[in-house]
Coordinates of C-alpha atoms in Angstrom, one line a residue:
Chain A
X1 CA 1.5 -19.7 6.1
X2 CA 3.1 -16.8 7.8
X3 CA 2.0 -13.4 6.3
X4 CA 4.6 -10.6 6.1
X5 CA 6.0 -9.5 9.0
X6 CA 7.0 -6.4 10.4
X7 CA 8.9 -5.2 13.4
X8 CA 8.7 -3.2 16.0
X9 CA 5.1 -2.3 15.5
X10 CA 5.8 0.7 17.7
X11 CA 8.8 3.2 17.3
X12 CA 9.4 6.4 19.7
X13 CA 12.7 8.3 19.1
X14 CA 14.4 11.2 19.5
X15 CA 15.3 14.1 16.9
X16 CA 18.7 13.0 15.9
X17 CA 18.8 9.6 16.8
X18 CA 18.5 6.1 14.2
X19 CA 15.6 4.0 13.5
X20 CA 15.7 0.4 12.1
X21 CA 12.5 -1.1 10.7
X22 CA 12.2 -4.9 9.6
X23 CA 10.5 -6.5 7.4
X24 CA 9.8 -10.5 7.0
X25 CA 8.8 -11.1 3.5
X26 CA 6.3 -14.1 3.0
X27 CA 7.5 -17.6 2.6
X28 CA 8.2 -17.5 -1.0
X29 CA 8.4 -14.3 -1.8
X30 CA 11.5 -13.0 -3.0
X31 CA 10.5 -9.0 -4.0
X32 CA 9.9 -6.4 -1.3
X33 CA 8.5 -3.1 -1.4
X34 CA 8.6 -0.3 1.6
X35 CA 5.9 2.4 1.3
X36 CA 5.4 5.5 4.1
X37 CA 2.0 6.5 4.6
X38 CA 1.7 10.1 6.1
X39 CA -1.1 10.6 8.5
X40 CA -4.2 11.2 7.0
X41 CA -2.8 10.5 3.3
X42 CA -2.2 7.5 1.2
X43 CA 1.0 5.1 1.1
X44 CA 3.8 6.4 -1.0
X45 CA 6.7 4.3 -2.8
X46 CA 9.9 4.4 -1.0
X47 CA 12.0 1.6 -2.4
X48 CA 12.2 -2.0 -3.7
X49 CA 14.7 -4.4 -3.5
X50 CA 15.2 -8.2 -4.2
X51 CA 17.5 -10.5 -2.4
X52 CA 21.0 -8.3 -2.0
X53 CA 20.0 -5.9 -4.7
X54 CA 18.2 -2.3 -4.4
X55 CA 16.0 -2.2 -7.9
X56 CA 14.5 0.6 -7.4
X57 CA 15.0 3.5 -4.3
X58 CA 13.3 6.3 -6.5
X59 CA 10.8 7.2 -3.6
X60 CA 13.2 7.3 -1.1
X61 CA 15.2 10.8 0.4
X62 CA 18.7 10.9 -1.0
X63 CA 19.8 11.7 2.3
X64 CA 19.5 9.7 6.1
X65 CA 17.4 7.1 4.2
X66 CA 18.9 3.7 3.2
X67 CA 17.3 0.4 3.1
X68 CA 18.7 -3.3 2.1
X69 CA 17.3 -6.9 1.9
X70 CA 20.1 -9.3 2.9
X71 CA 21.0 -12.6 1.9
X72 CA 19.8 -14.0 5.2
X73 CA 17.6 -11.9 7.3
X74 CA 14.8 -9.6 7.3
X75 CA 14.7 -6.0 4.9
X76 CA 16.0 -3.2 6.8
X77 CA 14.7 0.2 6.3
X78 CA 16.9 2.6 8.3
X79 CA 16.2 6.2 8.8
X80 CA 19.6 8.0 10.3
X81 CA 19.3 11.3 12.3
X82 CA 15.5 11.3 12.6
X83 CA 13.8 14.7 12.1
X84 CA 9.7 14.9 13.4
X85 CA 8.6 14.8 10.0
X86 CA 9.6 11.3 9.5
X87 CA 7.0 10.4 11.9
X88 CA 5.1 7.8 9.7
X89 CA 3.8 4.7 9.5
X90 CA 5.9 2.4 7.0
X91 CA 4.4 -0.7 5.7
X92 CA 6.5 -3.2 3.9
X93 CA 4.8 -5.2 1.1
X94 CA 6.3 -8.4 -0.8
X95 CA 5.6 -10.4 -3.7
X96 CA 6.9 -13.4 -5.3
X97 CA 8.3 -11.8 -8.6
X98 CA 7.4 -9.1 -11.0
X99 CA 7.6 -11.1 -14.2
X100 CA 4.3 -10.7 -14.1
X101 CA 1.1 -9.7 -12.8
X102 CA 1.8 -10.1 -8.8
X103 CA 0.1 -9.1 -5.8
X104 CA 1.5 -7.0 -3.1
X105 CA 0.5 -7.9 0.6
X106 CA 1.4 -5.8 3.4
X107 CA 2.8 -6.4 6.5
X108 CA 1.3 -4.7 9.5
X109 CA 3.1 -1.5 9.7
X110 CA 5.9 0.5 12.3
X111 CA 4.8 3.4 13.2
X112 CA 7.4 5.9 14.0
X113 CA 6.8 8.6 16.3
X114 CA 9.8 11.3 16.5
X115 CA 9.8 13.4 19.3
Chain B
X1 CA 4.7 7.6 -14.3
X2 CA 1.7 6.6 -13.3
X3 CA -0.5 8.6 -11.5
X4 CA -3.9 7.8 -9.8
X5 CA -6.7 9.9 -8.7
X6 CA -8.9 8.8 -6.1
X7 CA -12.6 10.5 -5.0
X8 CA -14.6 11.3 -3.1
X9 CA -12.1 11.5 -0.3
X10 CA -14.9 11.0 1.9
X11 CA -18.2 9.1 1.7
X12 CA -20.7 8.6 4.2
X13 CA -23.9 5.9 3.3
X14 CA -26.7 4.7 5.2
X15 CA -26.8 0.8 6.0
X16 CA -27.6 -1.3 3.3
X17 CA -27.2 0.9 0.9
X18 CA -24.5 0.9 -1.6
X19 CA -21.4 2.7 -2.1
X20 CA -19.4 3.6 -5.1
X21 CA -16.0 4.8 -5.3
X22 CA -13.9 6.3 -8.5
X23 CA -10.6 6.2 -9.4
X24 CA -8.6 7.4 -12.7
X25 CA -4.9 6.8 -13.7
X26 CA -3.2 8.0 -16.0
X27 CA -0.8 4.9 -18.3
X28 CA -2.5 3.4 -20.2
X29 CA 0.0 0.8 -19.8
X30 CA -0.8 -0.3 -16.6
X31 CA -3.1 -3.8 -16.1
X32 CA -3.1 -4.3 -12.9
X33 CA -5.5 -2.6 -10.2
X34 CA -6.2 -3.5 -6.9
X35 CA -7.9 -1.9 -4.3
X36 CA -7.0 -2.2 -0.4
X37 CA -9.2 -1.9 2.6
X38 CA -7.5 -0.3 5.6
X39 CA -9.2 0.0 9.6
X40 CA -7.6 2.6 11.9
X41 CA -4.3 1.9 13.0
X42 CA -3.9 -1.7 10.7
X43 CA -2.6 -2.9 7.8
X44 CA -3.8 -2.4 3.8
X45 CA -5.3 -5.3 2.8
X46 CA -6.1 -6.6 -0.4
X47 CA -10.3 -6.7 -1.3
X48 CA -11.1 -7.1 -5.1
X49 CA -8.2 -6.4 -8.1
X50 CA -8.9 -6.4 -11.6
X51 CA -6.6 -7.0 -14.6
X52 CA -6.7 -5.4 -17.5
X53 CA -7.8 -8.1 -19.5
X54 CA -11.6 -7.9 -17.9
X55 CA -14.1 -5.2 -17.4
X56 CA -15.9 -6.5 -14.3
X57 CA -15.0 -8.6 -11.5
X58 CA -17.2 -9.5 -8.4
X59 CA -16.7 -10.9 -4.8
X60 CA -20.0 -10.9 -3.2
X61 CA -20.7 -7.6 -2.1
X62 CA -17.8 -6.1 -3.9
X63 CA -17.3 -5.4 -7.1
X64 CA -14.7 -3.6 -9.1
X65 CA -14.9 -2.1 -13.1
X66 CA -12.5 -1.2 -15.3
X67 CA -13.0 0.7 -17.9
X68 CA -9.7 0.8 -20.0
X69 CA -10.4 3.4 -22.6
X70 CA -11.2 6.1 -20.4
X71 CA -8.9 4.8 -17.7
X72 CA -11.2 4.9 -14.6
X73 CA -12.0 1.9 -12.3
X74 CA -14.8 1.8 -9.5
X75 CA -15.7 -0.4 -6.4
X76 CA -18.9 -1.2 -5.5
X77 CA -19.8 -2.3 -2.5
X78 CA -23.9 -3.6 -2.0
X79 CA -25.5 -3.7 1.3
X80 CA -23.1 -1.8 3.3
X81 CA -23.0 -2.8 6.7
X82 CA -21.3 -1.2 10.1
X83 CA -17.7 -3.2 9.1
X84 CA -17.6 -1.9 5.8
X85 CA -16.6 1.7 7.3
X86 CA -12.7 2.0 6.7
X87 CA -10.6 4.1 4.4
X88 CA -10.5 2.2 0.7
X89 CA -7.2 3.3 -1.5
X90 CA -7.2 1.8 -5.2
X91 CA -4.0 1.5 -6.6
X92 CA -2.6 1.0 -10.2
X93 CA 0.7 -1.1 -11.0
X94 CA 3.2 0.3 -13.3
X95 CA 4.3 -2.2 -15.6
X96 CA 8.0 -0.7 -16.2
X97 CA 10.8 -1.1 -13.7
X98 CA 10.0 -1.8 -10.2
X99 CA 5.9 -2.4 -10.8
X100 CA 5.3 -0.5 -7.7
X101 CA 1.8 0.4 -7.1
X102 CA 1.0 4.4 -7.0
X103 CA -1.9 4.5 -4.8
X104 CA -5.4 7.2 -5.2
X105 CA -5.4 9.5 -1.5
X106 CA -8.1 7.2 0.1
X107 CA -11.4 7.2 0.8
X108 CA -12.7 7.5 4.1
X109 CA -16.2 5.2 4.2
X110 CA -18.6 5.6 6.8
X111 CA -21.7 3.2 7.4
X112 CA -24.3 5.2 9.4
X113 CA -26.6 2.2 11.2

């Protein structure tokens, strides 16, 4: 059973330019959750979104920051006009609802560097 | 919201000893707790939660309490050994809306052999 998958694991860009992250989901799971962990400091909510719906984008900038979970197809978190201090690694997590109790597992990460 | 307090930020134990770390949050709605393990440069991943229906849970040598009324939770981890040394984050789940988890700032754990 495939965990949740993230990709690229590596990002390098330049002030200015875009950045797409993906994120796999878990066979089964349906909710997915992005989080940015600062260096040195702890993972932060960004958003969360089911299937073609954003539920809940209250962590996430207002502006260059958008994210959306497809029909088909990974999550995309995209980050327009990158600025140095979006260099972060963001970790994707994903359950299989929130009716309830459910645990979050994480994928492995991109780590963004802006230059 | 919720919010969670983690500490120490660091901790530093000899080998085979144990190791204890706090944190505090602040709903008392919340019921879920879970606590993540993360080793430089990977991903958080899950070690021991608790729900709020239980004071104690245990996982060989880990184990995690809750204590509800004054809304703190611990890990413990017995007979530390040289893997054990990674930064630990505990994390509480809010139970309105989105039931994101608001995570503690981490603790960095080092095992000295």
């Amino acid at each position: 059973n495939a965990g949740v998958m993230q990709n690229p694991r590596h990002l390098v860009r330049r002030r200015g330019q875009e950045a797409r992250l993906r994120c796999s989901p878990m066979k089964g799971h349906s909710h997915v959750y992005w989080y940015r962990q600062l260096p040195e400091e702890g993972l932060k909510f960004m958003v969360y979104l089911q299937k073609e719906n954003i539920i809940d984008e209250s962590g996430m900038p207002k502006e260059r920051f958008s994210a959306e979970f497809p029909k088909e197809g990974p999550s995309i978190l995209r980050i327009q006009q990158v600025v140095r201090g979006d260099s972060a690694a963001y970790f994707c997590a994903s359950s299989r609802t929130t009716g309830s109790v459910e645990t979050q597992y994480f994928g492995p990460g991109t780590r963004l560097l802006v230059l | 919201g919720e919010n969670v307090e983690q500490h120490p930020s660091t901790l530093s134990v000899q080998e085979g000893d144990s190791a204890v770390i706090k944190c505090t949050y602040s709903d008392s709605a919340s019921n879920y707790f879970p606590w993540y393990k993360q080793e430089l440069g990977k991903r958080p991943q899950l070690i021991i939660d608790i729900r709020s229906n239980v004071g104690e849970k245990k996982d060989q040598r880990i184990a995690v309490t809750l204590n509800k009324t004054a809304k703190h939770f611990s890990l413990h981890i017995t007979e530390t050994q040289p893997e054990d040394s990674a930064v630990y984050f505990c994390a509480g789940q809010e139970v309105q809306g989105a039931q994101k988890l608001v995570f503690g700032q981490g603790t960095r754990l080092t095992i000295n052999p």
